[in-house]
mmCIF file of C-alpha atoms and ligand atoms in Angstrom:
data_model
loop_
_atom_site.group_PDB
_atom_site.id
_atom_site.type_symbol
_atom_site.label_atom_id
_atom_site.label_comp_id
_atom_site.label_asym_id
_atom_site.label_seq_id
_atom_site.Cartn_x
_atom_site.Cartn_y
_atom_site.Cartn_z
ATOM 1 C CA UNK I 1 248.640 73.171 -18.273
ATOM 2 C CA UNK I 2 251.436 72.588 -20.766
ATOM 3 C CA UNK I 3 252.249 76.283 -20.846
ATOM 4 C CA UNK I 4 252.482 76.304 -17.056
ATOM 5 C CA UNK I 5 254.809 73.273 -17.179
ATOM 6 C CA UNK I 6 257.145 75.281 -19.371
ATOM 7 C CA UNK I 7 256.848 78.421 -17.278
ATOM 8 C CA UNK I 8 257.835 76.924 -13.956
ATOM 9 C CA UNK I 9 261.301 75.712 -13.106
ATOM 10 C CA UNK I 10 261.591 71.966 -12.804
ATOM 11 C CA UNK I 11 262.665 72.316 -9.167
ATOM 12 C CA UNK I 12 259.165 73.409 -8.185
ATOM 13 C CA UNK I 13 258.075 69.814 -8.821
ATOM 14 C CA UNK I 14 260.371 68.683 -6.054
ATOM 15 C CA UNK I 15 258.424 70.553 -3.381
ATOM 16 C CA UNK I 16 255.232 69.126 -2.026
ATOM 17 C CA UNK I 17 253.140 71.200 0.359
ATOM 18 C CA UNK I 18 249.939 69.215 -0.144
ATOM 19 C CA UNK I 19 249.750 67.758 3.402
ATOM 20 C CA UNK I 20 249.735 71.151 5.092
ATOM 21 C CA UNK I 21 247.505 72.722 2.420
ATOM 22 C CA UNK I 22 244.904 70.050 2.971
ATOM 23 C CA UNK I 23 244.828 70.819 6.707
ATOM 24 C CA UNK I 24 244.444 74.532 6.099
ATOM 25 C CA UNK I 25 241.718 73.982 3.485
ATOM 26 C CA UNK I 26 239.765 71.856 5.965
ATOM 27 C CA UNK I 27 240.451 74.371 8.729
ATOM 28 C CA UNK I 28 239.227 77.397 6.792
ATOM 29 C CA UNK I 29 235.608 76.508 7.585
ATOM 30 C CA UNK I 30 236.079 76.202 11.349
ATOM 31 C CA UNK I 31 234.925 78.789 13.869
ATOM 32 C CA UNK I 32 237.141 79.223 16.943
ATOM 33 C CA UNK I 33 238.847 75.824 16.612
ATOM 34 C CA UNK I 34 241.275 74.316 19.074
ATOM 35 C CA UNK I 35 244.355 75.204 17.095
ATOM 36 C CA UNK I 36 247.008 72.593 17.815
ATOM 37 C CA UNK I 37 248.729 73.282 14.494
ATOM 38 C CA UNK I 38 250.676 76.436 15.308
ATOM 39 C CA UNK I 39 254.468 76.538 15.212
ATOM 40 C CA UNK I 40 254.922 79.619 17.359
ATOM 41 C CA UNK I 41 254.549 80.552 21.045
ATOM 42 C CA UNK I 42 251.252 81.981 22.269
ATOM 43 C CA UNK I 43 252.930 84.756 24.294
ATOM 44 C CA UNK I 44 253.959 88.074 22.763
ATOM 45 C CA UNK I 45 257.422 89.646 22.457
ATOM 46 C CA UNK I 46 258.345 90.959 25.945
ATOM 47 C CA UNK I 47 257.753 94.729 26.245
ATOM 48 C CA UNK I 48 261.381 95.706 26.959
ATOM 49 C CA UNK I 49 262.435 94.040 23.694
ATOM 50 C CA UNK I 50 259.641 95.754 21.760
ATOM 51 C CA UNK I 51 260.907 99.040 23.218
ATOM 52 C CA UNK I 52 264.415 98.301 21.940
ATOM 53 C CA UNK I 53 263.075 97.744 18.397
ATOM 54 C CA UNK I 54 261.002 100.947 18.530
ATOM 55 C CA UNK I 55 264.016 102.856 19.857
ATOM 56 C CA UNK I 56 266.178 101.551 16.993
ATOM 57 C CA UNK I 57 263.589 102.531 14.369
ATOM 58 C CA UNK I 58 263.165 106.012 15.872
ATOM 59 C CA UNK I 59 266.936 106.468 16.045
ATOM 60 C CA UNK I 60 267.109 105.885 12.282
ATOM 61 C CA UNK I 61 268.669 102.419 12.375
ATOM 62 C CA UNK I 62 266.656 101.524 9.326
ATOM 63 C CA UNK I 63 269.306 101.003 6.660
ATOM 64 C CA UNK I 64 271.136 97.845 5.584
ATOM 65 C CA UNK I 65 273.408 96.362 8.204
ATOM 66 C CA UNK I 66 276.651 94.638 7.292
ATOM 67 C CA UNK I 67 275.926 91.470 5.298
ATOM 68 C CA UNK I 68 276.987 89.092 8.073
ATOM 69 C CA UNK I 69 275.067 91.075 10.676
ATOM 70 C CA UNK I 70 275.197 94.159 12.876
ATOM 71 C CA UNK I 71 278.688 94.230 14.388
ATOM 72 C CA UNK I 72 277.501 94.595 18.003
ATOM 73 C CA UNK I 73 275.060 91.691 17.719
ATOM 74 C CA UNK I 74 277.533 89.501 15.883
ATOM 75 C CA UNK I 75 280.238 90.117 18.472
ATOM 76 C CA UNK I 76 277.862 89.411 21.363
ATOM 77 C CA UNK I 77 276.796 86.130 19.760
ATOM 78 C CA UNK I 78 280.434 85.205 19.108
ATOM 79 C CA UNK I 79 281.269 85.951 22.760
ATOM 80 C CA UNK I 80 278.389 83.749 24.003
ATOM 81 C CA UNK I 81 279.393 80.902 21.692
ATOM 82 C CA UNK I 82 283.003 81.173 22.798
ATOM 83 C CA UNK I 83 281.990 81.007 26.463
ATOM 84 C CA UNK I 84 279.574 78.147 25.928
ATOM 85 C CA UNK I 85 281.644 75.887 23.660
ATOM 86 C CA UNK I 86 285.205 77.109 24.147
ATOM 87 C CA UNK I 87 285.610 77.809 20.418
ATOM 88 C CA UNK I 88 288.458 80.306 20.296
ATOM 89 C CA UNK I 89 287.320 82.506 17.440
ATOM 90 C CA UNK I 90 283.846 81.535 16.270
ATOM 91 C CA UNK I 91 282.515 82.675 12.895
ATOM 92 C CA UNK I 92 278.970 84.075 12.995
ATOM 93 C CA UNK I 93 276.388 85.002 10.381
ATOM 94 C CA UNK I 94 273.117 86.683 11.365
ATOM 95 C CA UNK I 95 270.394 85.428 9.032
ATOM 96 C CA UNK I 96 266.719 86.078 8.311
ATOM 97 C CA UNK I 97 265.513 83.464 10.743
ATOM 98 C CA UNK I 98 266.909 79.970 11.117
ATOM 99 C CA UNK I 99 265.076 79.266 7.847
ATOM 100 C CA UNK I 100 267.281 81.864 6.144
ATOM 101 C CA UNK I 101 270.365 80.283 7.715
ATOM 102 C CA UNK I 102 269.287 76.819 6.564
ATOM 103 C CA UNK I 103 268.788 77.963 2.983
ATOM 104 C CA UNK I 104 272.184 79.672 2.894
ATOM 105 C CA UNK I 105 273.887 76.645 4.426
ATOM 106 C CA UNK I 106 272.333 74.219 1.946
ATOM 107 C CA UNK I 107 273.127 76.542 -0.970
ATOM 108 C CA UNK I 108 276.736 76.735 0.184
ATOM 109 C CA UNK I 109 277.156 73.010 0.811
ATOM 110 C CA UNK I 110 274.881 70.769 -1.243
ATOM 111 C CA UNK I 111 275.876 69.544 -4.689
ATOM 112 C CA UNK I 112 273.500 67.407 -6.763
ATOM 113 C CA UNK I 113 273.582 63.804 -5.483
ATOM 114 C CA UNK I 114 275.155 64.741 -2.149
ATOM 115 C CA UNK I 115 273.529 62.757 0.625
ATOM 116 C CA UNK I 116 272.232 64.268 3.840
ATOM 117 C CA UNK I 117 271.375 62.015 6.751
ATOM 118 C CA UNK I 118 268.236 63.106 8.586
ATOM 119 C CA UNK I 119 266.537 61.387 11.517
ATOM 120 C CA UNK I 120 262.869 60.776 10.638
ATOM 121 C CA UNK I 121 260.530 62.445 11.782
ATOM 122 C CA UNK I 122 262.156 65.739 10.795
ATOM 123 C CA UNK I 123 261.449 69.455 10.443
ATOM 124 C CA UNK I 124 259.902 69.972 6.997
ATOM 125 C CA UNK I 125 262.210 72.605 5.555
ATOM 126 C CA UNK I 126 265.282 70.335 5.385
ATOM 127 C CA UNK I 127 263.760 67.842 2.990
ATOM 128 C CA UNK I 128 262.312 70.335 0.577
ATOM 129 C CA UNK I 129 265.346 72.582 0.202
ATOM 130 C CA UNK I 130 267.696 69.622 -0.161
ATOM 131 C CA UNK I 131 265.437 68.078 -2.820
ATOM 132 C CA UNK I 132 265.157 71.401 -4.605
ATOM 133 C CA UNK I 133 268.946 71.576 -4.839
ATOM 134 C CA UNK I 134 269.170 68.058 -6.248
ATOM 135 C CA UNK I 135 270.631 66.616 -3.049
ATOM 136 C CA UNK I 136 269.408 63.329 -1.595
ATOM 137 C CA UNK I 137 267.837 62.985 1.832
ATOM 138 C CA UNK I 138 268.717 59.743 3.564
ATOM 139 C CA UNK I 139 266.137 59.300 6.283
ATOM 140 C CA UNK I 140 266.934 57.202 9.318
ATOM 141 C CA UNK I 141 263.915 55.996 11.196
ATOM 142 C CA UNK I 142 263.756 57.106 14.846
ATOM 143 C CA UNK I 143 260.375 55.494 15.625
ATOM 144 C CA UNK I 144 258.981 54.496 18.068
ATOM 145 C CA UNK I 145 260.848 56.376 20.842
ATOM 146 C CA UNK I 146 262.385 59.155 18.692
ATOM 147 C CA UNK I 147 265.806 58.869 20.275
ATOM 148 C CA UNK I 148 268.840 59.537 18.109
ATOM 149 C CA UNK I 149 269.262 56.387 15.956
ATOM 150 C CA UNK I 150 273.059 56.242 16.267
ATOM 151 C CA UNK I 151 273.624 52.815 14.720
ATOM 152 C CA UNK I 152 271.348 53.473 11.778
ATOM 153 C CA UNK I 153 273.129 56.783 11.159
ATOM 154 C CA UNK I 154 276.529 55.062 11.249
ATOM 155 C CA UNK I 155 275.298 52.481 8.731
ATOM 156 C CA UNK I 156 273.893 55.157 6.409
ATOM 157 C CA UNK I 157 277.236 56.939 5.995
ATOM 158 C CA UNK I 158 279.034 56.430 2.689
ATOM 159 C CA UNK I 159 281.343 58.451 0.465
ATOM 160 C CA UNK I 160 278.453 60.593 -0.788
ATOM 161 C CA UNK I 161 277.432 61.711 2.697
ATOM 162 C CA UNK I 162 277.782 65.472 3.012
ATOM 163 C CA UNK I 163 276.269 66.029 6.426
ATOM 164 C CA UNK I 164 274.106 64.805 9.255
ATOM 165 C CA UNK I 165 271.282 66.993 10.546
ATOM 166 C CA UNK I 166 270.345 67.080 14.221
ATOM 167 C CA UNK I 167 267.374 68.917 15.666
ATOM 168 C CA UNK I 168 267.126 68.768 19.446
ATOM 169 C CA UNK I 169 264.709 69.652 20.988
ATOM 170 C CA UNK I 170 262.960 68.247 17.958
ATOM 171 C CA UNK I 171 260.088 69.518 15.865
ATOM 172 C CA UNK I 172 257.818 67.479 15.560
ATOM 173 C CA UNK I 173 258.588 64.905 18.301
ATOM 174 C CA UNK I 174 259.621 67.039 21.286
ATOM 175 C CA UNK I 175 262.573 64.643 21.780
ATOM 176 C CA UNK I 176 265.710 65.933 23.469
ATOM 177 C CA UNK I 177 268.780 63.830 22.678
ATOM 178 C CA UNK I 178 270.807 62.663 25.667
ATOM 179 C CA UNK I 179 274.402 63.625 26.306
ATOM 180 C CA UNK I 180 275.425 60.019 25.678
ATOM 181 C CA UNK I 181 273.717 59.895 22.282
ATOM 182 C CA UNK I 182 275.169 63.254 21.277
ATOM 183 C CA UNK I 183 278.671 62.163 22.274
ATOM 184 C CA UNK I 184 278.313 58.906 20.358
ATOM 185 C CA UNK I 185 277.279 60.807 17.251
ATOM 186 C CA UNK I 186 280.151 63.284 17.644
ATOM 187 C CA UNK I 187 282.550 60.340 17.734
ATOM 188 C CA UNK I 188 281.135 58.882 14.520
ATOM 189 C CA UNK I 189 281.166 62.277 12.782
ATOM 190 C CA UNK I 190 284.812 62.805 13.785
ATOM 191 C CA UNK I 191 285.878 59.314 12.670
ATOM 192 C CA UNK I 192 284.199 59.702 9.286
ATOM 193 C CA UNK I 193 285.009 63.413 9.016
ATOM 194 C CA UNK I 194 281.421 64.435 8.380
ATOM 195 C CA UNK I 195 279.852 67.793 9.008
ATOM 196 C CA UNK I 196 277.037 67.991 11.560
ATOM 197 C CA UNK I 197 274.365 70.643 11.237
ATOM 198 C CA UNK I 198 272.579 71.195 14.522
ATOM 199 C CA UNK I 199 269.297 73.118 14.521
ATOM 200 C CA UNK I 200 268.836 74.312 18.105
ATOM 201 C CA UNK I 201 266.016 76.779 17.616
ATOM 202 C CA UNK I 202 264.167 75.268 20.624
ATOM 203 C CA UNK I 203 267.233 75.154 22.929
ATOM 204 C CA UNK I 204 265.479 77.171 25.643
ATOM 205 C CA UNK I 205 262.327 75.043 25.577
ATOM 206 C CA UNK I 206 263.836 72.182 27.508
ATOM 207 C CA UNK I 207 261.783 70.868 30.442
ATOM 208 C CA UNK I 208 263.618 68.052 32.187
ATOM 209 C CA UNK I 209 267.185 69.248 32.588
ATOM 210 C CA UNK I 210 269.715 70.425 30.051
ATOM 211 C CA UNK I 211 269.572 70.190 26.288
ATOM 212 C CA UNK I 212 273.057 68.930 25.375
ATOM 213 C CA UNK I 213 274.585 70.413 22.220
ATOM 214 C CA UNK I 214 276.875 68.520 19.894
ATOM 215 C CA UNK I 215 278.851 71.741 19.518
ATOM 216 C CA UNK I 216 280.530 70.790 22.823
ATOM 217 C CA UNK I 217 281.992 67.646 21.317
ATOM 218 C CA UNK I 218 282.381 68.262 17.611
ATOM 219 C CA UNK I 219 284.376 71.128 16.054
ATOM 220 C CA UNK I 220 282.962 70.375 12.611
ATOM 221 C CA UNK I 221 279.524 71.650 13.609
ATOM 222 C CA UNK I 222 277.310 74.189 11.929
ATOM 223 C CA UNK I 223 275.211 75.563 14.777
ATOM 224 C CA UNK I 224 271.877 77.255 14.038
ATOM 225 C CA UNK I 225 269.954 79.112 16.704
ATOM 226 C CA UNK I 226 267.230 81.696 16.524
ATOM 227 C CA UNK I 227 265.134 84.331 18.185
ATOM 228 C CA UNK I 228 261.720 83.342 16.773
ATOM 229 C CA UNK I 229 260.673 80.845 19.420
ATOM 230 C CA UNK I 230 262.547 81.971 22.546
ATOM 231 C CA UNK I 231 261.093 85.496 22.441
ATOM 232 C CA UNK I 232 258.000 84.881 20.279
ATOM 233 C CA UNK I 233 259.459 87.021 17.459
ATOM 234 C CA UNK I 234 258.650 84.742 14.544
ATOM 235 C CA UNK I 235 257.769 87.780 12.422
ATOM 236 C CA UNK I 236 261.028 89.582 13.165
ATOM 237 C CA UNK I 237 262.977 87.071 11.065
ATOM 238 C CA UNK I 238 266.155 86.660 13.066
ATOM 239 C CA UNK I 239 268.453 83.724 13.525
ATOM 240 C CA UNK I 240 272.137 82.975 13.351
ATOM 241 C CA UNK I 241 274.651 80.405 12.227
ATOM 242 C CA UNK I 242 277.918 79.878 14.089
ATOM 243 C CA UNK I 243 280.939 77.653 13.589
ATOM 244 C CA UNK I 244 284.357 77.164 15.080
ATOM 245 C CA UNK I 245 287.146 78.774 13.114
ATOM 246 C CA UNK I 246 287.876 75.501 11.309
ATOM 247 C CA UNK I 247 284.643 76.031 9.318
ATOM 248 C CA UNK I 248 285.127 79.762 8.852
ATOM 249 C CA UNK I 249 285.120 79.349 5.071
ATOM 250 C CA UNK I 250 281.577 77.884 5.174
ATOM 251 C CA UNK I 251 280.324 81.000 6.968
ATOM 252 C CA UNK I 252 282.211 83.178 4.475
ATOM 253 C CA UNK I 253 280.568 81.456 1.511
ATOM 254 C CA UNK I 254 277.154 81.698 3.178
ATOM 255 C CA UNK I 255 277.771 85.411 3.746
ATOM 256 C CA UNK I 256 278.550 85.833 0.036
ATOM 257 C CA UNK I 257 275.255 84.163 -0.846
ATOM 258 C CA UNK I 258 273.400 86.326 1.704
ATOM 259 C CA UNK I 259 274.910 89.376 -0.025
ATOM 260 C CA UNK I 260 273.149 88.377 -3.269
ATOM 261 C CA UNK I 261 269.897 87.149 -1.758
ATOM 262 C CA UNK I 262 268.631 88.410 1.614
ATOM 263 C CA UNK I 263 271.335 91.166 1.740
ATOM 264 C CA UNK I 264 271.038 91.279 5.531
ATOM 265 C CA UNK I 265 268.639 90.414 8.353
ATOM 266 C CA UNK I 266 266.219 93.224 9.382
ATOM 267 C CA UNK I 267 268.412 95.941 10.927
ATOM 268 C CA UNK I 268 266.224 97.452 13.708
ATOM 269 C CA UNK I 269 265.385 93.982 14.973
ATOM 270 C CA UNK I 270 269.063 93.064 15.026
ATOM 271 C CA UNK I 271 269.550 96.054 17.344
ATOM 272 C CA UNK I 272 266.768 94.787 19.615
ATOM 273 C CA UNK I 273 268.163 91.261 19.527
ATOM 274 C CA UNK I 274 271.244 92.416 21.443
ATOM 275 C CA UNK I 275 268.979 92.993 24.461
ATOM 276 C CA UNK I 276 267.186 89.688 23.798
ATOM 277 C CA UNK I 277 270.440 87.764 24.285
ATOM 278 C CA UNK I 278 270.399 88.813 27.958
ATOM 279 C CA UNK I 279 266.658 88.518 28.465
ATOM 280 C CA UNK I 280 265.538 85.980 31.045
ATOM 281 C CA UNK I 281 263.015 83.556 29.542
ATOM 282 C CA UNK I 282 262.622 81.053 32.373
ATOM 283 C CA UNK I 283 259.050 82.201 33.174
ATOM 284 C CA UNK I 284 257.957 81.314 29.634
ATOM 285 C CA UNK I 285 259.723 77.999 29.813
ATOM 286 C CA UNK I 286 258.061 77.220 33.170
ATOM 287 C CA UNK I 287 254.658 78.021 31.656
ATOM 288 C CA UNK I 288 255.401 75.764 28.682
ATOM 289 C CA UNK I 289 256.542 72.927 30.973
ATOM 290 C CA UNK I 290 253.101 73.125 32.622
ATOM 291 C CA UNK I 291 251.434 73.011 29.218
ATOM 292 C CA UNK I 292 253.538 69.961 28.300
ATOM 293 C CA UNK I 293 252.468 68.260 31.536
ATOM 294 C CA UNK I 294 248.818 69.159 31.023
ATOM 295 C CA UNK I 295 248.793 67.728 27.504
ATOM 296 C CA UNK I 296 250.800 64.610 28.291
ATOM 297 C CA UNK I 297 248.810 63.737 31.424
ATOM 298 C CA UNK I 298 245.584 64.380 29.519
ATOM 299 C CA UNK I 299 246.385 61.992 26.672
ATOM 300 C CA UNK I 300 248.746 59.317 27.957
ATOM 301 C CA UNK I 301 246.175 56.744 29.106
ATOM 302 C CA UNK I 302 244.247 56.844 25.829
ATOM 303 C CA UNK I 303 246.932 57.520 23.208
ATOM 304 C CA UNK I 304 250.345 56.076 22.489
ATOM 305 C CA UNK I 305 252.818 58.907 22.958
ATOM 306 C CA UNK I 306 256.354 59.439 24.207
ATOM 307 C CA UNK I 307 256.579 62.183 26.823
ATOM 308 C CA UNK I 308 258.000 65.178 24.965
ATOM 309 C CA UNK I 309 260.968 66.750 26.772
ATOM 310 C CA UNK I 310 261.369 69.927 24.752
ATOM 311 C CA UNK I 311 260.036 72.292 22.060
ATOM 312 C CA UNK I 312 256.224 72.588 22.182
ATOM 313 C CA UNK I 313 255.092 69.558 20.260
ATOM 314 C CA UNK I 314 253.901 66.028 20.904
ATOM 315 C CA UNK I 315 254.001 63.365 18.210
ATOM 316 C CA UNK I 316 251.184 60.955 18.878
ATOM 317 C CA UNK I 317 250.373 57.587 17.321
ATOM 318 C CA UNK I 318 247.116 57.814 15.385
ATOM 319 C CA UNK I 319 244.347 55.489 16.569
ATOM 320 C CA UNK I 320 243.428 53.356 13.563
ATOM 321 C CA UNK I 321 246.928 53.580 12.133
ATOM 322 C CA UNK I 322 246.565 56.425 9.615
ATOM 323 C CA UNK I 323 247.693 59.906 10.665
ATOM 324 C CA UNK I 324 245.860 61.554 7.751
ATOM 325 C CA UNK I 325 242.546 59.822 8.505
ATOM 326 C CA UNK I 326 242.688 60.701 12.178
ATOM 327 C CA UNK I 327 243.548 64.329 11.372
ATOM 328 C CA UNK I 328 240.518 64.573 9.096
ATOM 329 C CA UNK I 329 238.333 63.234 11.878
ATOM 330 C CA UNK I 330 239.851 65.652 14.427
ATOM 331 C CA UNK I 331 239.368 68.654 12.150
ATOM 332 C CA UNK I 332 235.707 67.709 11.622
ATOM 333 C CA UNK I 333 235.486 67.919 15.399
ATOM 334 C CA UNK I 334 237.098 71.355 15.555
ATOM 335 C CA UNK I 335 240.660 70.368 16.513
ATOM 336 C CA UNK I 336 243.466 71.327 14.162
ATOM 337 C CA UNK I 337 246.409 68.944 14.143
ATOM 338 C CA UNK I 338 248.978 68.060 11.471
ATOM 339 C CA UNK I 339 249.368 64.583 9.958
ATOM 340 C CA UNK I 340 252.689 62.883 10.639
ATOM 341 C CA UNK I 341 253.469 62.425 6.948
ATOM 342 C CA UNK I 342 254.183 66.155 6.679
ATOM 343 C CA UNK I 343 257.242 65.481 8.891
ATOM 344 C CA UNK I 344 257.987 61.902 8.026
ATOM 345 C CA UNK I 345 258.122 59.218 5.375
ATOM 346 C CA UNK I 346 255.417 57.451 7.429
ATOM 347 C CA UNK I 347 251.791 58.390 8.030
ATOM 348 C CA UNK I 348 251.234 56.732 11.383
ATOM 349 C CA UNK I 349 251.214 59.705 13.769
ATOM 350 C CA UNK I 350 249.978 63.253 14.162
ATOM 351 C CA UNK I 351 251.619 66.361 15.593
ATOM 352 C CA UNK I 352 250.101 68.449 18.348
ATOM 353 C CA UNK I 353 251.476 71.897 19.064
ATOM 354 C CA UNK I 354 250.511 72.863 22.595
ATOM 355 C CA UNK I 355 251.558 76.499 22.082
ATOM 356 C CA UNK I 356 248.095 77.720 23.014
ATOM 357 C CA UNK I 357 246.168 78.670 26.136
ATOM 358 C CA UNK I 358 245.729 76.122 28.931
ATOM 359 C CA UNK I 359 241.950 76.322 28.431
ATOM 360 C CA UNK I 360 242.296 75.431 24.738
ATOM 361 C CA UNK I 361 244.677 72.582 25.594
ATOM 362 C CA UNK I 362 242.078 71.192 28.000
ATOM 363 C CA UNK I 363 239.302 71.539 25.419
ATOM 364 C CA UNK I 364 241.478 69.840 22.793
ATOM 365 C CA UNK I 365 242.318 66.953 25.123
ATOM 366 C CA UNK I 366 238.643 66.310 25.770
ATOM 367 C CA UNK I 367 237.751 66.329 22.073
ATOM 368 C CA UNK I 368 240.676 64.079 21.081
ATOM 369 C CA UNK I 369 239.782 61.607 23.848
ATOM 370 C CA UNK I 370 236.222 61.454 22.593
ATOM 371 C CA UNK I 371 237.404 60.420 19.111
ATOM 372 C CA UNK I 372 238.672 56.981 20.104
HETATM 373 N N1 LIG A 1 263.961 74.878 12.664
HETATM 374 C C1 LIG A 1 262.917 74.299 13.283
HETATM 375 C C2 LIG A 1 263.115 72.951 13.872
HETATM 376 C C3 LIG A 1 261.687 74.966 13.357
HETATM 377 O O1 LIG A 1 260.650 74.360 13.965
HETATM 378 C C4 LIG A 1 261.559 76.249 12.773
HETATM 379 C C5 LIG A 1 260.244 77.002 12.818
HETATM 380 N N2 LIG A 1 259.095 76.274 12.741
HETATM 381 C C6 LIG A 1 262.665 76.801 12.135
HETATM 382 C C7 LIG A 1 263.857 76.101 12.112
HETATM 383 C C8 LIG A 1 262.621 78.138 11.450
HETATM 384 O O2 LIG A 1 262.410 79.185 12.306
HETATM 385 P P1 LIG A 1 262.700 80.699 11.944
HETATM 386 O O3 LIG A 1 262.988 80.781 10.491
HETATM 387 O O4 LIG A 1 261.479 81.449 12.338
HETATM 388 O O5 LIG A 1 263.904 81.106 12.762
#
């Protein structure tokens, strides 16, 4: 044990994956469970996009691309960002998934003791990378309705605050922040001159109107978007980071770090991603809206839950008060869910991913209802 302590870097102690591991250990024994734990769509990559990837591989586009991304893809993304947000000359970096972009951004920005404000519940990666780098996560509670806790964020800002992280639509809550909330946050960020990182990987999975982006209102925004969820290409490892030209140096530093780490995102998939940018995904989104409705209508009279408005998750209050205990009970009954404390400093809820077939959603609803 002692030898192992010496072998491993101290930073490994700052990562805790025990919550998820416990779920998977319990799940390993199940046969054909209702899997409500998955973080990826249940549809496959659309055929025309697969064809583009195959075409690129066959045409020999299998070497490194430029560090910041294939020029055609990068320019197309920059053009879209310019049209959407009016940024005159956006800087873009194509990364190995949004996860890759997040790591590069934190490496480029976080010094030990820097504080990062994060609404709680939150997507797991943020906390663990920030901790690993010696930064400090300052969680602001967004329970019970999971709206953006503007006043709490304003109060949490001090001279150590490096950035605020937004994730809308949100994993794990399915919350979509309103235009009003986003504008209020942009005003605070501008007044205090604080960087906002906005993780918009679920931007297309938005069921009740638009998903407003803070990039409309705040020039000092690091915008992260990806291909994994919109086109079900989680294994293709593609995402991007974009900023207005005022933060060009951040993208340049991230590109330098990419040069010495990931080198570049997978080249043939970058070629295929150009076609993905124009691909119409509204059929998938319509199907996922139906799944959201099915799940919400199936649970709302028995469980305490806020109607999710985006992504493909619901964050449900655990009967009995302990997320972990309820998850154990659910798994014993063949339903895989994730305890809230994986995504939160509290253990009062559990996360359902409804990215599965309608039949499985129905089966899961019935089992969960029977557990109360
Ligand atoms: N951000 C959020 C909020 C996510 O849920 C995920 C995937 N679970 C990611 C980023 C990372 O996605 P990827 O690296 O596949 O682009």
